[in-house]
Tab-separated table of C-alpha atoms in Angstrom:
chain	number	residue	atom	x	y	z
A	1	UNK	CA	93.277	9.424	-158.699
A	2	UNK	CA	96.455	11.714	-157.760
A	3	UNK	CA	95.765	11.330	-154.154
A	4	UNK	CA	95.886	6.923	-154.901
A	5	UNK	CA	99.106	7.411	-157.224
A	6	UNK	CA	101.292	9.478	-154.466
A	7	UNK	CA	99.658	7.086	-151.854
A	8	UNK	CA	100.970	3.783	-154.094
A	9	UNK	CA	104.544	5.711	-154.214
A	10	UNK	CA	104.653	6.461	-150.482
A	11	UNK	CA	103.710	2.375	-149.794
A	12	UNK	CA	106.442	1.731	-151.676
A	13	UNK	CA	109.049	3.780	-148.619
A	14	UNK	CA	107.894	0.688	-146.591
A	15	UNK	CA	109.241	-2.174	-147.984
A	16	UNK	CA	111.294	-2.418	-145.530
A	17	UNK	CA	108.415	-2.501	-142.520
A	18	UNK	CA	106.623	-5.079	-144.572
A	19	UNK	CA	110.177	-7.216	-144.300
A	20	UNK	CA	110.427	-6.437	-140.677
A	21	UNK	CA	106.809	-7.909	-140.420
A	22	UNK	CA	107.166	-10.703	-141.608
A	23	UNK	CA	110.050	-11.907	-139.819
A	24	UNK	CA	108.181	-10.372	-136.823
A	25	UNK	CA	107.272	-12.998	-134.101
A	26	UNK	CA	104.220	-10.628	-133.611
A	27	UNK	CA	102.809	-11.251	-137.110
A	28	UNK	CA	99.530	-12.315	-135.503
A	29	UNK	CA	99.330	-9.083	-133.072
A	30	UNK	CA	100.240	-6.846	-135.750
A	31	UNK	CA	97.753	-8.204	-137.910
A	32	UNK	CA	94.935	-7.714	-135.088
A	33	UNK	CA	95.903	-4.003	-134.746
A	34	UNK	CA	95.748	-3.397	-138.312
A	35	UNK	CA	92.469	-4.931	-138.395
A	36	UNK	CA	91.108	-4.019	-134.576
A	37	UNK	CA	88.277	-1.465	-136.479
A	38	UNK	CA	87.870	-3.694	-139.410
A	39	UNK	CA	87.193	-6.961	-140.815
A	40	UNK	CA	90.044	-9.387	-140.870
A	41	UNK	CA	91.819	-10.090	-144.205
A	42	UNK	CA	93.761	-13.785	-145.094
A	43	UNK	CA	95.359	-12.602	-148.162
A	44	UNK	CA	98.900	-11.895	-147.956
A	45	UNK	CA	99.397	-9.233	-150.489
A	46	UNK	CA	95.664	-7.018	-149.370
A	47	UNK	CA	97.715	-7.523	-145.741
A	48	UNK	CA	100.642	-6.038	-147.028
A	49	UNK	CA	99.235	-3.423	-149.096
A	50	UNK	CA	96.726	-2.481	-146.129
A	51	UNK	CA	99.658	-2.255	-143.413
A	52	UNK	CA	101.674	-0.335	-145.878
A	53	UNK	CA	99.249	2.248	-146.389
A	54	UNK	CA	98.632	2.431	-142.270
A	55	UNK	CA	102.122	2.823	-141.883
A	56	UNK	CA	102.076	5.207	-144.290
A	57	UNK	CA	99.519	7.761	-143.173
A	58	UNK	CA	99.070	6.861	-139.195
A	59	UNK	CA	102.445	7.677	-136.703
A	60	UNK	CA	100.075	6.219	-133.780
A	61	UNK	CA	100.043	3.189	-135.243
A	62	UNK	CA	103.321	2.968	-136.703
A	63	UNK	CA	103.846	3.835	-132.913
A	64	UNK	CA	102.391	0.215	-131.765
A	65	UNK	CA	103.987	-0.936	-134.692
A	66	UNK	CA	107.845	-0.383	-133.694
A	67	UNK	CA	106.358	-1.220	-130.425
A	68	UNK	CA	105.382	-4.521	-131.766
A	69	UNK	CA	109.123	-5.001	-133.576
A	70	UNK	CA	111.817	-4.908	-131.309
A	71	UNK	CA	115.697	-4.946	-132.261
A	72	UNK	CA	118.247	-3.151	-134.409
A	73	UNK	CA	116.518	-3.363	-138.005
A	74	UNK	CA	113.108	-1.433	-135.953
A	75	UNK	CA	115.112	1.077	-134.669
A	76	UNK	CA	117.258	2.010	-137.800
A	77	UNK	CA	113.373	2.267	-139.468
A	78	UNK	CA	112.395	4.638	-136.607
A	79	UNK	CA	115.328	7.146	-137.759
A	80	UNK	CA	114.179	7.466	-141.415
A	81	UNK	CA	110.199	6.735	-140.325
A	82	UNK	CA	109.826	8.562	-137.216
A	83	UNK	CA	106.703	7.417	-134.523
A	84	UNK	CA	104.445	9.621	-132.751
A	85	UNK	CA	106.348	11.184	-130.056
A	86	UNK	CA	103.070	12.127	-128.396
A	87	UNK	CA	102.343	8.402	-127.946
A	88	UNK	CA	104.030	6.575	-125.278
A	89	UNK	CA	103.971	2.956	-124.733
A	90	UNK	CA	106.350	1.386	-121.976
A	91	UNK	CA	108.555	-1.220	-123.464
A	92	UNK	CA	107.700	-3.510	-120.360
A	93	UNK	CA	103.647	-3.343	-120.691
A	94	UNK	CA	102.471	-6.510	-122.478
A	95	UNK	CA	99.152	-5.635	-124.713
A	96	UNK	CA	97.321	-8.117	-126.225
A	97	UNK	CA	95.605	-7.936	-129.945
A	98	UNK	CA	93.043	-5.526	-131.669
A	99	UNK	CA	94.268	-2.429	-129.499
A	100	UNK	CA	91.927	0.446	-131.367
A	101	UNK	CA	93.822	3.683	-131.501
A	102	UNK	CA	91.402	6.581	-131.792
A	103	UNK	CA	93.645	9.476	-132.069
A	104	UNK	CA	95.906	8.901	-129.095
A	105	UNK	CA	97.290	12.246	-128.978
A	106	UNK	CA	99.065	12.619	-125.388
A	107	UNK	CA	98.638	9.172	-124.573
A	108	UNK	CA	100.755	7.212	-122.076
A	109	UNK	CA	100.239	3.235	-121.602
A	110	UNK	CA	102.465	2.407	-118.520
A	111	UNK	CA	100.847	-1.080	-117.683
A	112	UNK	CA	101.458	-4.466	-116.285
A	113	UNK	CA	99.267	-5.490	-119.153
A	114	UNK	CA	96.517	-4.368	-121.141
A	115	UNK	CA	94.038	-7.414	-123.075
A	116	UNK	CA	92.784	-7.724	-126.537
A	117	UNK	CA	90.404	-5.327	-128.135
A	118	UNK	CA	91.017	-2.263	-125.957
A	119	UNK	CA	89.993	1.018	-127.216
A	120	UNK	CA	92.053	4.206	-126.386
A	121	UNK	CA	91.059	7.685	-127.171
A	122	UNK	CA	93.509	10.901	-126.504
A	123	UNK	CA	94.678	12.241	-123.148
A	124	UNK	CA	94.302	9.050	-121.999
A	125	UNK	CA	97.310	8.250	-118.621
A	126	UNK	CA	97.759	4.534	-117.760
A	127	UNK	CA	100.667	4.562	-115.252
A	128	UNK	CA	102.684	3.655	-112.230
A	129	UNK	CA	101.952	4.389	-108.408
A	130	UNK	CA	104.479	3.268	-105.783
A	131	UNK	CA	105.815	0.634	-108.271
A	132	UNK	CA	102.406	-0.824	-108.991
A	133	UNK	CA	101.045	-0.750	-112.401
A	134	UNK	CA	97.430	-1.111	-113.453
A	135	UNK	CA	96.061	-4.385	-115.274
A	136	UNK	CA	93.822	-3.958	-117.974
A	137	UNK	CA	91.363	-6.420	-119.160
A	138	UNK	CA	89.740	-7.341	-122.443
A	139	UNK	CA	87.793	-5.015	-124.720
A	140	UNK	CA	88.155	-2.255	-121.954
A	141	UNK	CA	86.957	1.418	-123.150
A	142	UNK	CA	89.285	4.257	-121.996
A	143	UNK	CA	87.731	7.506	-122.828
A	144	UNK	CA	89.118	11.244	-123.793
A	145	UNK	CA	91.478	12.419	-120.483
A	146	UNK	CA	91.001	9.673	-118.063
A	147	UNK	CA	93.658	8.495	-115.823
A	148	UNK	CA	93.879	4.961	-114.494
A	149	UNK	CA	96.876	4.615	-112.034
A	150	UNK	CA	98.218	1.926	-108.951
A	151	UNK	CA	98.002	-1.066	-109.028
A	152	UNK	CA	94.149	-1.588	-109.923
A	153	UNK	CA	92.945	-3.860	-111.970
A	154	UNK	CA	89.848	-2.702	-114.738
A	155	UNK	CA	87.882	-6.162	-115.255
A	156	UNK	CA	86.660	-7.067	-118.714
A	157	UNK	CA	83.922	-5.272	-120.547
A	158	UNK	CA	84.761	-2.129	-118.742
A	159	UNK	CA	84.087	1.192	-119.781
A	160	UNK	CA	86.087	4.435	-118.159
A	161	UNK	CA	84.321	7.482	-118.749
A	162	UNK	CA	85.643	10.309	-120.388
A	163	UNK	CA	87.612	12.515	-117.383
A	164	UNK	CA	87.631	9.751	-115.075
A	165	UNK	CA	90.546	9.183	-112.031
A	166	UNK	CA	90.841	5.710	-111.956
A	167	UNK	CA	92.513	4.468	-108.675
A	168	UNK	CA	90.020	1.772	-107.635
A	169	UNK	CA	89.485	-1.203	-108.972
A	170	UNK	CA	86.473	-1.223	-111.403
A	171	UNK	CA	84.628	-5.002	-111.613
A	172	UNK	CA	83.815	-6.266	-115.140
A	173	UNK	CA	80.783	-4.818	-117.270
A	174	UNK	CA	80.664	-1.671	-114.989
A	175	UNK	CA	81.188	1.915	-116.361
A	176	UNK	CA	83.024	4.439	-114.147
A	177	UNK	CA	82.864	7.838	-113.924
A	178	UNK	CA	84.348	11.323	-112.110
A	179	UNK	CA	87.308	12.220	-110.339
A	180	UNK	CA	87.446	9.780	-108.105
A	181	UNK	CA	86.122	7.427	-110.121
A	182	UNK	CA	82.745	5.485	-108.884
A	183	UNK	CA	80.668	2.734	-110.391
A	184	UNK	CA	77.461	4.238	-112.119
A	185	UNK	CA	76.127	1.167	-113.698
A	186	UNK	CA	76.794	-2.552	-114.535
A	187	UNK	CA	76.426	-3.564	-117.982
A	188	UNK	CA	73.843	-6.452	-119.049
């Protein structure tokens, strides 16, 4: 009950986010994040409350978040609400909806774009090679450690094993594995 009460008054330090949402262009993004690992909510006010409370306890996603909202009112939220510093997202990689978050601790997204429904676990380098940048497809898994770099392009379905060095391009429904990565199977 204690743990709900201090939760209610820390919801209540991000009225202002809630603001910045919903003059957001991104309202529709956002709202896929927030709901990537869950079922999607209509209601206005649980959609509130619910991004409050992520905002609240998760700097990853508050991360994605000022990500998400651009301009001055984001970054005067960033000085009293800091993001995860561990967390890097290029401000030129375009990422589609539902990106799942699983602890991103050391994480770098550096891509020409990255689709809906990707998951992302920690340790996890998506970056530049002589100017190219990887493109990411939808519902891609990218596993603890791996490193996808170049310009290669992961097809959809795709799963990166945990480890992997990515510098190939992997087809849809295939899983890679190892350093350098190779095909081990294609998914039905």
């Amino acid at each position: 009950m204690i743990r709900k009460i201090l939760y209610f008054f820390g919801q209540l330090l991000f009225i202002p986010h809630l603001i910045l949402f919903f003059l957001s262009r991104e309202k529709e993004l956002i709202v896929l994040d927030l709901y990537a690992k869950k079922s999607l909510k209509k209601d206005v006010l649980i959609i509130g409350y619910d991004l409050s409370l992520e905002l609240l306890l998760n700097k990853y996603f508050r991360t994605l978040f000022y990500f998400r909202t651009t301009g001055f009112f984001s970054k005067v939220l960033r000085v009293f609400y800091p993001k995860q510093n561990t967390f890097i997202i290029d401000v030129h990689t375009k990422i589609g909806g539902g990106l799942i978050l699983a602890h991103p601790y050391a994480t770098i997204l550096n891509a020409q774009s990255i689709g809906n429904n990707v998951y992302v676990n920690h340790l996890v380098t998506v970056g530049e090679k002589n100017n190219l940048k990887p493109t990411i497809g939808n519902n891609v898994e990218l596993h603890a450690n791996c490193t996808v770099i170049g310009g290669v392009t992961i097809g959809e379905n795709a799963i990166i094993g945990a480890g992997a060095v990515v510098s190939k391009d992997v087809p849809e429904n295939c899983i890679a594995i190892g350093n350098p990565a190779q095909i081990i199977e294609k998914k039905q």
